[in-house]
């Protein structure tokens, strides 16, 4: 079974930084796409960043470009989300997700992903 576990959330002041980590196990890592999503109460889950593990191509929502960076450590089967210059509107539960990469048309679409972590809370205070 594929297991996805994320960590690294916390409370930070506006303008601060956090680094989220995601460990994926039970899969052939090079065959997968990984993504970061976020959700606030009453709203749909939205894509934040995605990465094609094999070719290392990355994708970002326009709201986080130039502030967030998704990266990978293939040897450790891990994906990271470095979040800089955080804003109050970034406050959300953040989820890491995984799916087989061969059929992915939109790396930021939640419906593309099959395996999900339990989430880690990020709170940005003003």
Short mmCIF file of N, CA, C and O in Angstrom, two decimals:
data_model
loop_
_atom_site.label_atom_id
_atom_site.label_comp_id
_atom_site.label_asym_id
_atom_site.label_seq_id
_atom_site.Cartn_x
_atom_site.Cartn_y
_atom_site.Cartn_z
N UNK A 1 0.83 -1.18 0.00
CA UNK A 1 0.00 0.00 0.00
C UNK A 1 0.88 1.25 0.00
O UNK A 1 1.89 1.30 0.69
N UNK A 2 0.46 2.23 -0.76
CA UNK A 2 1.16 3.49 -0.80
C UNK A 2 0.78 4.31 0.43
O UNK A 2 -0.41 4.46 0.74
N UNK A 3 1.77 4.82 1.13
CA UNK A 3 1.53 5.67 2.28
C UNK A 3 2.21 7.02 2.07
O UNK A 3 3.36 7.08 1.62
N UNK A 4 1.49 8.07 2.39
CA UNK A 4 1.98 9.43 2.24
C UNK A 4 1.83 10.12 3.58
O UNK A 4 0.73 10.17 4.14
N UNK A 5 2.91 10.67 4.10
CA UNK A 5 2.90 11.32 5.40
C UNK A 5 3.61 12.66 5.30
O UNK A 5 4.78 12.71 4.89
N UNK A 6 2.92 13.74 5.69
CA UNK A 6 3.51 15.06 5.64
C UNK A 6 3.69 15.62 7.05
O UNK A 6 3.00 15.21 7.98
N UNK A 7 4.61 16.56 7.17
CA UNK A 7 4.90 17.18 8.45
C UNK A 7 5.54 18.54 8.21
O UNK A 7 5.86 18.90 7.08
N UNK A 8 5.71 19.30 9.28
CA UNK A 8 6.41 20.57 9.20
C UNK A 8 5.55 21.80 9.38
O UNK A 8 6.07 22.92 9.39
N UNK A 9 4.25 21.63 9.54
CA UNK A 9 3.38 22.77 9.74
C UNK A 9 3.59 23.41 11.10
O UNK A 9 4.26 22.86 11.98
N UNK A 10 3.01 24.58 11.27
CA UNK A 10 3.12 25.30 12.52
C UNK A 10 2.53 26.68 12.40
O UNK A 10 1.83 27.00 11.44
N UNK A 11 2.83 27.50 13.40
CA UNK A 11 2.35 28.88 13.44
C UNK A 11 3.52 29.80 13.17
O UNK A 11 4.59 29.67 13.78
N UNK A 12 3.34 30.73 12.25
CA UNK A 12 4.40 31.64 11.87
C UNK A 12 3.80 33.02 11.61
O UNK A 12 2.65 33.14 11.20
N UNK A 13 4.57 34.06 11.85
CA UNK A 13 4.12 35.41 11.56
C UNK A 13 4.23 35.71 10.07
O UNK A 13 5.04 35.10 9.36
N UNK A 14 3.41 36.61 9.60
CA UNK A 14 3.47 37.02 8.20
C UNK A 14 4.89 37.44 7.84
O UNK A 14 5.55 38.15 8.59
N UNK A 15 5.33 36.99 6.67
CA UNK A 15 6.68 37.25 6.23
C UNK A 15 7.67 36.17 6.60
O UNK A 15 8.80 36.17 6.10
N UNK A 16 7.26 35.25 7.45
CA UNK A 16 8.13 34.17 7.87
C UNK A 16 8.14 33.01 6.90
O UNK A 16 7.53 33.05 5.84
N UNK A 17 8.84 31.95 7.30
CA UNK A 17 9.03 30.79 6.43
C UNK A 17 8.75 29.49 7.17
O UNK A 17 8.91 29.40 8.40
N UNK A 18 8.34 28.49 6.42
CA UNK A 18 8.18 27.13 6.90
C UNK A 18 8.61 26.18 5.80
O UNK A 18 8.52 26.52 4.61
N UNK A 19 9.04 25.01 6.19
CA UNK A 19 9.38 23.95 5.24
C UNK A 19 8.58 22.71 5.57
O UNK A 19 8.72 22.14 6.65
N UNK A 20 7.74 22.29 4.64
CA UNK A 20 6.96 21.09 4.79
C UNK A 20 7.69 19.92 4.15
O UNK A 20 8.35 20.07 3.12
N UNK A 21 7.56 18.74 4.76
CA UNK A 21 8.20 17.54 4.26
C UNK A 21 7.15 16.47 4.02
O UNK A 21 6.16 16.38 4.75
N UNK A 22 7.36 15.66 3.02
CA UNK A 22 6.45 14.57 2.68
C UNK A 22 7.25 13.33 2.38
O UNK A 22 8.16 13.36 1.54
N UNK A 23 6.92 12.25 3.05
CA UNK A 23 7.54 10.95 2.83
C UNK A 23 6.55 10.04 2.13
O UNK A 23 5.43 9.87 2.61
N UNK A 24 6.97 9.46 1.02
CA UNK A 24 6.14 8.53 0.27
C UNK A 24 6.78 7.16 0.29
O UNK A 24 7.96 7.01 -0.03
N UNK A 25 6.01 6.15 0.66
CA UNK A 25 6.51 4.79 0.72
C UNK A 25 5.54 3.83 0.03
O UNK A 25 4.39 4.17 -0.22
N UNK A 26 6.03 2.64 -0.29
CA UNK A 26 5.20 1.64 -0.94
C UNK A 26 4.97 1.89 -2.41
O UNK A 26 3.96 1.41 -2.96
N UNK A 27 5.86 2.62 -3.05
CA UNK A 27 5.72 2.93 -4.46
C UNK A 27 7.08 2.98 -5.14
O UNK A 27 8.11 3.06 -4.46
N UNK A 28 7.05 2.90 -6.46
CA UNK A 28 8.25 3.15 -7.23
C UNK A 28 8.31 4.64 -7.47
O UNK A 28 7.61 5.19 -8.32
N UNK A 29 9.13 5.31 -6.69
CA UNK A 29 9.09 6.76 -6.59
C UNK A 29 9.23 7.45 -7.94
O UNK A 29 8.55 8.44 -8.22
N UNK A 30 10.10 6.94 -8.79
CA UNK A 30 10.38 7.58 -10.07
C UNK A 30 9.18 7.57 -11.01
O UNK A 30 9.14 8.36 -11.96
N UNK A 31 8.19 6.74 -10.76
CA UNK A 31 7.01 6.64 -11.62
C UNK A 31 5.89 7.59 -11.21
O UNK A 31 4.85 7.63 -11.87
N UNK A 32 6.08 8.36 -10.16
CA UNK A 32 5.00 9.12 -9.58
C UNK A 32 5.12 10.62 -9.80
O UNK A 32 6.20 11.15 -10.03
N UNK A 33 3.97 11.26 -9.73
CA UNK A 33 3.87 12.69 -9.56
C UNK A 33 3.49 12.96 -8.10
O UNK A 33 2.73 12.19 -7.50
N UNK A 34 4.00 14.03 -7.54
CA UNK A 34 3.69 14.42 -6.18
C UNK A 34 3.17 15.84 -6.18
O UNK A 34 3.58 16.65 -7.01
N UNK A 35 2.29 16.13 -5.25
CA UNK A 35 1.74 17.46 -5.18
C UNK A 35 1.45 17.91 -3.77
O UNK A 35 1.32 17.10 -2.85
N UNK A 36 1.38 19.22 -3.61
CA UNK A 36 0.95 19.84 -2.37
C UNK A 36 -0.36 20.57 -2.62
O UNK A 36 -0.48 21.32 -3.59
N UNK A 37 -1.32 20.35 -1.74
CA UNK A 37 -2.64 20.96 -1.82
C UNK A 37 -2.97 21.60 -0.48
O UNK A 37 -2.37 21.27 0.54
N UNK A 38 -3.94 22.49 -0.48
CA UNK A 38 -4.36 23.09 0.77
C UNK A 38 -5.88 23.29 0.78
O UNK A 38 -6.52 23.44 -0.25
N UNK A 39 -6.43 23.29 2.00
CA UNK A 39 -7.86 23.44 2.17
C UNK A 39 -8.15 24.25 3.42
O UNK A 39 -7.52 24.07 4.46
N UNK A 40 -9.13 25.15 3.30
CA UNK A 40 -9.66 25.87 4.44
C UNK A 40 -11.11 25.45 4.62
O UNK A 40 -11.76 24.99 3.67
N UNK A 41 -11.67 25.58 5.83
CA UNK A 41 -13.05 25.14 6.06
C UNK A 41 -14.04 25.76 5.09
O UNK A 41 -14.04 26.97 4.85
N UNK A 42 -14.88 24.92 4.50
CA UNK A 42 -15.91 25.38 3.59
C UNK A 42 -15.45 25.64 2.17
O UNK A 42 -16.25 26.07 1.33
N UNK A 43 -14.17 25.39 1.88
CA UNK A 43 -13.65 25.62 0.55
C UNK A 43 -13.11 24.34 -0.05
O UNK A 43 -12.76 23.40 0.65
N UNK A 44 -13.03 24.33 -1.37
CA UNK A 44 -12.49 23.17 -2.07
C UNK A 44 -10.98 23.10 -1.90
O UNK A 44 -10.30 24.11 -1.71
N UNK A 45 -10.48 21.90 -1.96
CA UNK A 45 -9.03 21.70 -1.92
C UNK A 45 -8.41 22.27 -3.19
O UNK A 45 -8.88 22.00 -4.30
N UNK A 46 -7.36 23.06 -3.05
CA UNK A 46 -6.73 23.68 -4.19
C UNK A 46 -5.27 23.26 -4.31
O UNK A 46 -4.58 23.05 -3.31
N UNK A 47 -4.82 23.15 -5.54
CA UNK A 47 -3.44 22.78 -5.80
C UNK A 47 -2.50 23.93 -5.54
O UNK A 47 -2.76 25.07 -5.95
N UNK A 48 -1.40 23.65 -4.89
CA UNK A 48 -0.38 24.64 -4.57
C UNK A 48 0.86 24.45 -5.44
O UNK A 48 1.34 25.39 -6.07
N UNK A 49 1.37 23.23 -5.47
CA UNK A 49 2.57 22.92 -6.23
C UNK A 49 2.59 21.45 -6.58
O UNK A 49 2.06 20.62 -5.84
N UNK A 50 3.19 21.12 -7.70
CA UNK A 50 3.32 19.74 -8.12
C UNK A 50 4.67 19.48 -8.75
O UNK A 50 5.35 20.42 -9.18
N UNK A 51 5.06 18.21 -8.80
CA UNK A 51 6.34 17.86 -9.39
C UNK A 51 6.26 16.50 -10.06
O UNK A 51 5.66 15.57 -9.52
N UNK A 52 6.82 16.40 -11.26
CA UNK A 52 6.98 15.13 -11.95
C UNK A 52 8.33 14.58 -11.53
O UNK A 52 9.37 15.15 -11.86
N UNK A 53 8.31 13.48 -10.78
CA UNK A 53 9.53 12.99 -10.16
C UNK A 53 10.60 12.65 -11.18
O UNK A 53 11.77 13.00 -11.01
N UNK A 54 10.22 11.99 -12.27
CA UNK A 54 11.22 11.53 -13.22
C UNK A 54 11.96 12.68 -13.90
O UNK A 54 13.20 12.67 -13.97
N UNK A 55 11.22 13.65 -14.43
CA UNK A 55 11.87 14.73 -15.16
C UNK A 55 12.08 15.99 -14.33
O UNK A 55 12.66 16.96 -14.83
N UNK A 56 11.60 16.00 -13.09
CA UNK A 56 11.79 17.10 -12.15
C UNK A 56 11.11 18.39 -12.55
O UNK A 56 11.40 19.45 -11.97
N UNK A 57 10.19 18.32 -13.49
CA UNK A 57 9.45 19.51 -13.86
C UNK A 57 8.48 19.88 -12.75
O UNK A 57 7.82 19.02 -12.18
N UNK A 58 8.39 21.16 -12.46
CA UNK A 58 7.56 21.64 -11.36
C UNK A 58 6.43 22.52 -11.86
O UNK A 58 6.51 23.13 -12.93
N UNK A 59 5.37 22.61 -11.06
CA UNK A 59 4.18 23.37 -11.39
C UNK A 59 3.74 24.12 -10.14
O UNK A 59 3.80 23.58 -9.03
N UNK A 60 3.27 25.35 -10.32
CA UNK A 60 2.87 26.17 -9.20
C UNK A 60 1.58 26.92 -9.49
O UNK A 60 1.34 27.37 -10.61
N UNK A 61 0.76 27.07 -8.47
CA UNK A 61 -0.34 27.99 -8.56
C UNK A 61 0.20 29.41 -8.57
O UNK A 61 1.21 29.71 -7.93
N UNK A 62 -0.47 30.29 -9.29
CA UNK A 62 0.02 31.66 -9.41
C UNK A 62 0.09 32.38 -8.07
O UNK A 62 0.90 33.30 -7.91
N UNK A 63 -0.71 31.97 -7.10
CA UNK A 63 -0.72 32.64 -5.81
C UNK A 63 0.54 32.39 -5.00
O UNK A 63 0.81 33.12 -4.04
N UNK A 64 1.33 31.38 -5.36
CA UNK A 64 2.53 31.06 -4.58
C UNK A 64 3.82 31.13 -5.39
O UNK A 64 4.90 30.94 -4.82
N UNK A 65 3.72 31.42 -6.68
CA UNK A 65 4.94 31.53 -7.48
C UNK A 65 5.88 32.58 -6.90
O UNK A 65 5.46 33.64 -6.47
N UNK A 66 7.16 32.26 -6.90
CA UNK A 66 8.23 33.12 -6.39
C UNK A 66 8.27 33.17 -4.87
O UNK A 66 9.12 33.86 -4.30
N UNK A 67 7.36 32.46 -4.21
CA UNK A 67 7.39 32.37 -2.74
C UNK A 67 7.59 30.93 -2.27
O UNK A 67 8.29 30.71 -1.28
N UNK A 68 6.96 29.98 -2.95
CA UNK A 68 7.05 28.57 -2.57
C UNK A 68 7.92 27.82 -3.58
O UNK A 68 7.90 28.13 -4.78
N UNK A 69 8.63 26.81 -3.10
CA UNK A 69 9.45 25.97 -3.97
C UNK A 69 9.23 24.51 -3.61
O UNK A 69 9.41 24.13 -2.45
N UNK A 70 8.85 23.71 -4.60
CA UNK A 70 8.73 22.28 -4.39
C UNK A 70 10.01 21.61 -4.87
O UNK A 70 10.56 21.98 -5.91
N UNK A 71 10.50 20.64 -4.13
CA UNK A 71 11.72 19.95 -4.48
C UNK A 71 11.62 18.50 -4.04
O UNK A 71 10.70 18.11 -3.33
N UNK A 72 12.58 17.69 -4.46
CA UNK A 72 12.55 16.27 -4.15
C UNK A 72 13.93 15.76 -3.77
O UNK A 72 14.95 16.33 -4.15
N UNK A 73 13.93 14.68 -3.02
CA UNK A 73 15.12 13.89 -2.75
C UNK A 73 14.75 12.47 -3.13
O UNK A 73 14.14 11.75 -2.34
N UNK A 74 15.10 12.07 -4.34
CA UNK A 74 14.66 10.79 -4.87
C UNK A 74 15.20 9.62 -4.05
O UNK A 74 14.51 8.62 -3.87
N UNK A 75 16.43 9.73 -3.58
CA UNK A 75 17.03 8.65 -2.81
C UNK A 75 16.27 8.39 -1.52
O UNK A 75 16.20 7.24 -1.05
N UNK A 76 15.68 9.42 -0.95
CA UNK A 76 14.93 9.29 0.30
C UNK A 76 13.43 9.17 0.09
O UNK A 76 12.68 9.04 1.06
N UNK A 77 12.98 9.22 -1.16
CA UNK A 77 11.55 9.20 -1.48
C UNK A 77 10.81 10.31 -0.75
O UNK A 77 9.75 10.10 -0.16
N UNK A 78 11.37 11.50 -0.82
CA UNK A 78 10.79 12.63 -0.12
C UNK A 78 10.58 13.82 -1.05
O UNK A 78 11.32 14.00 -2.02
N UNK A 79 9.57 14.59 -0.72
CA UNK A 79 9.27 15.84 -1.41
C UNK A 79 9.12 16.93 -0.36
O UNK A 79 8.61 16.68 0.74
N UNK A 80 9.55 18.13 -0.70
CA UNK A 80 9.52 19.25 0.23
C UNK A 80 8.78 20.43 -0.37
O UNK A 80 8.69 20.58 -1.58
N UNK A 81 8.26 21.26 0.50
CA UNK A 81 7.68 22.52 0.08
C UNK A 81 8.27 23.62 0.96
O UNK A 81 7.91 23.72 2.14
N UNK A 82 9.17 24.39 0.39
CA UNK A 82 9.74 25.53 1.10
C UNK A 82 8.82 26.72 0.88
O UNK A 82 8.58 27.12 -0.26
N UNK A 83 8.31 27.28 1.96
CA UNK A 83 7.37 28.38 1.90
C UNK A 83 8.02 29.62 2.51
O UNK A 83 8.33 29.63 3.71
N UNK A 84 8.22 30.63 1.70
CA UNK A 84 8.81 31.88 2.14
C UNK A 84 7.82 33.02 2.00
O UNK A 84 6.87 32.93 1.23
N UNK A 85 8.07 34.09 2.73
CA UNK A 85 7.21 35.27 2.68
C UNK A 85 5.74 34.89 2.84
O UNK A 85 4.88 35.28 2.06
N UNK A 86 5.46 34.14 3.88
CA UNK A 86 4.11 33.65 4.10
C UNK A 86 3.14 34.79 4.40
O UNK A 86 3.50 35.78 5.04
N UNK A 87 1.92 34.62 3.92
CA UNK A 87 0.86 35.60 4.09
C UNK A 87 -0.30 34.98 4.85
O UNK A 87 -0.47 33.76 4.83
N UNK A 88 -1.11 35.79 5.53
CA UNK A 88 -2.26 35.23 6.25
C UNK A 88 -3.16 34.37 5.36
O UNK A 88 -3.72 33.38 5.85
N UNK A 89 -3.30 34.72 4.10
CA UNK A 89 -4.14 33.94 3.21
C UNK A 89 -3.57 32.57 2.87
O UNK A 89 -4.24 31.76 2.24
N UNK A 90 -2.33 32.31 3.27
CA UNK A 90 -1.74 30.99 3.11
C UNK A 90 -2.18 30.03 4.21
O UNK A 90 -1.89 28.83 4.13
N UNK A 91 -2.85 30.53 5.23
CA UNK A 91 -3.32 29.69 6.33
C UNK A 91 -4.26 28.61 5.81
O UNK A 91 -5.25 28.91 5.14
N UNK A 92 -3.95 27.36 6.10
CA UNK A 92 -4.74 26.23 5.61
C UNK A 92 -4.17 24.94 6.15
O UNK A 92 -3.07 24.90 6.71
N UNK A 93 -4.93 23.87 5.96
CA UNK A 93 -4.40 22.53 6.16
C UNK A 93 -3.73 22.14 4.84
O UNK A 93 -4.36 22.19 3.78
N UNK A 94 -2.47 21.76 4.91
CA UNK A 94 -1.72 21.39 3.73
C UNK A 94 -1.60 19.88 3.62
O UNK A 94 -1.28 19.20 4.60
N UNK A 95 -1.84 19.36 2.43
CA UNK A 95 -1.81 17.94 2.17
C UNK A 95 -0.79 17.60 1.09
O UNK A 95 -0.66 18.32 0.10
N UNK A 96 -0.11 16.50 1.28
CA UNK A 96 0.76 15.94 0.27
C UNK A 96 0.01 14.80 -0.41
O UNK A 96 -0.72 14.06 0.23
N UNK A 97 0.19 14.66 -1.71
CA UNK A 97 -0.51 13.64 -2.47
C UNK A 97 0.41 13.03 -3.52
O UNK A 97 1.38 13.65 -3.95
N UNK A 98 0.06 11.82 -3.94
CA UNK A 98 0.85 11.10 -4.93
C UNK A 98 -0.06 10.40 -5.93
O UNK A 98 -1.19 10.02 -5.60
N UNK A 99 0.43 10.24 -7.15
CA UNK A 99 -0.29 9.49 -8.17
C UNK A 99 0.69 9.00 -9.22
O UNK A 99 1.81 9.52 -9.32
N UNK A 100 0.28 8.02 -10.00
CA UNK A 100 1.11 7.57 -11.12
C UNK A 100 1.20 8.70 -12.13
O UNK A 100 0.20 9.29 -12.52
N UNK A 101 2.40 8.99 -12.59
CA UNK A 101 2.63 10.19 -13.38
C UNK A 101 2.25 10.07 -14.85
O UNK A 101 2.01 11.08 -15.49
N UNK A 102 2.15 8.86 -15.36
CA UNK A 102 2.00 8.68 -16.81
C UNK A 102 0.71 9.27 -17.36
O UNK A 102 0.68 9.65 -18.53
N UNK A 103 -0.34 9.34 -16.56
CA UNK A 103 -1.64 9.79 -17.04
C UNK A 103 -2.04 11.17 -16.53
O UNK A 103 -3.17 11.59 -16.77
N UNK A 104 -1.15 11.86 -15.86
CA UNK A 104 -1.50 13.14 -15.26
C UNK A 104 -1.56 14.23 -16.33
O UNK A 104 -0.59 14.46 -17.05
N UNK A 105 -2.71 14.89 -16.41
CA UNK A 105 -2.88 16.00 -17.34
C UNK A 105 -2.73 17.35 -16.65
O UNK A 105 -2.30 18.32 -17.27
N UNK A 106 -3.08 17.41 -15.37
CA UNK A 106 -3.01 18.65 -14.60
C UNK A 106 -2.43 18.32 -13.23
O UNK A 106 -3.09 17.72 -12.39
N UNK A 107 -1.20 18.72 -13.01
CA UNK A 107 -0.49 18.38 -11.78
C UNK A 107 -1.03 19.12 -10.57
O UNK A 107 -0.63 18.78 -9.44
N UNK A 108 -1.90 20.09 -10.76
CA UNK A 108 -2.48 20.84 -9.66
C UNK A 108 -3.95 20.52 -9.43
O UNK A 108 -4.62 21.22 -8.66
N UNK A 109 -4.45 19.48 -10.07
CA UNK A 109 -5.85 19.07 -9.91
C UNK A 109 -5.94 17.94 -8.91
O UNK A 109 -5.36 16.87 -9.10
N UNK A 110 -6.70 18.15 -7.84
CA UNK A 110 -6.82 17.15 -6.78
C UNK A 110 -7.37 15.83 -7.30
O UNK A 110 -6.98 14.76 -6.82
N UNK A 111 -8.26 15.88 -8.30
CA UNK A 111 -8.87 14.68 -8.83
C UNK A 111 -7.87 13.76 -9.51
O UNK A 111 -8.17 12.58 -9.73
N UNK A 112 -6.70 14.25 -9.85
CA UNK A 112 -5.68 13.43 -10.49
C UNK A 112 -4.97 12.50 -9.50
O UNK A 112 -4.33 11.54 -9.93
N UNK A 113 -5.07 12.78 -8.22
CA UNK A 113 -4.26 12.09 -7.22
C UNK A 113 -5.03 11.01 -6.49
O UNK A 113 -6.22 11.18 -6.15
N UNK A 114 -4.36 9.91 -6.21
CA UNK A 114 -4.98 8.74 -5.60
C UNK A 114 -4.61 8.56 -4.12
O UNK A 114 -5.39 7.97 -3.36
N UNK A 115 -3.45 9.02 -3.72
CA UNK A 115 -2.94 8.75 -2.39
C UNK A 115 -2.66 10.05 -1.67
O UNK A 115 -1.99 10.94 -2.19
N UNK A 116 -3.18 10.14 -0.45
CA UNK A 116 -3.16 11.39 0.30
C UNK A 116 -2.65 11.21 1.72
O UNK A 116 -2.93 10.20 2.37
N UNK A 117 -1.93 12.22 2.19
CA UNK A 117 -1.56 12.26 3.59
C UNK A 117 -2.69 12.82 4.43
O UNK A 117 -3.75 13.20 3.92
N UNK A 118 -2.49 12.87 5.74
CA UNK A 118 -3.52 13.32 6.66
C UNK A 118 -3.55 14.83 6.85
O UNK A 118 -4.51 15.36 7.41
N UNK A 119 -2.53 15.53 6.40
CA UNK A 119 -2.51 16.97 6.47
C UNK A 119 -1.66 17.50 7.61
O UNK A 119 -1.49 16.85 8.65
N UNK A 120 -1.13 18.69 7.41
CA UNK A 120 -0.40 19.40 8.44
C UNK A 120 -0.84 20.86 8.41
O UNK A 120 -0.92 21.47 7.34
N UNK A 121 -1.15 21.42 9.57
CA UNK A 121 -1.74 22.75 9.64
C UNK A 121 -0.67 23.83 9.56
O UNK A 121 0.34 23.79 10.27
N UNK A 122 -0.92 24.81 8.71
CA UNK A 122 -0.09 26.01 8.61
C UNK A 122 -0.95 27.21 8.97
O UNK A 122 -1.99 27.43 8.35
N UNK A 123 -0.52 27.96 9.96
CA UNK A 123 -1.24 29.15 10.39
C UNK A 123 -0.29 30.35 10.32
O UNK A 123 0.77 30.34 10.95
N UNK A 124 -0.70 31.36 9.57
CA UNK A 124 0.11 32.56 9.40
C UNK A 124 -0.63 33.71 10.07
O UNK A 124 -1.75 34.06 9.68
N UNK A 125 -0.02 34.29 11.07
CA UNK A 125 -0.64 35.37 11.82
C UNK A 125 -0.18 36.72 11.29
O UNK A 125 0.92 36.87 10.75
N UNK A 126 -1.02 37.72 11.46
CA UNK A 126 -0.70 39.07 11.03
C UNK A 126 -0.48 40.00 12.21
O UNK A 126 0.07 41.08 12.06
#
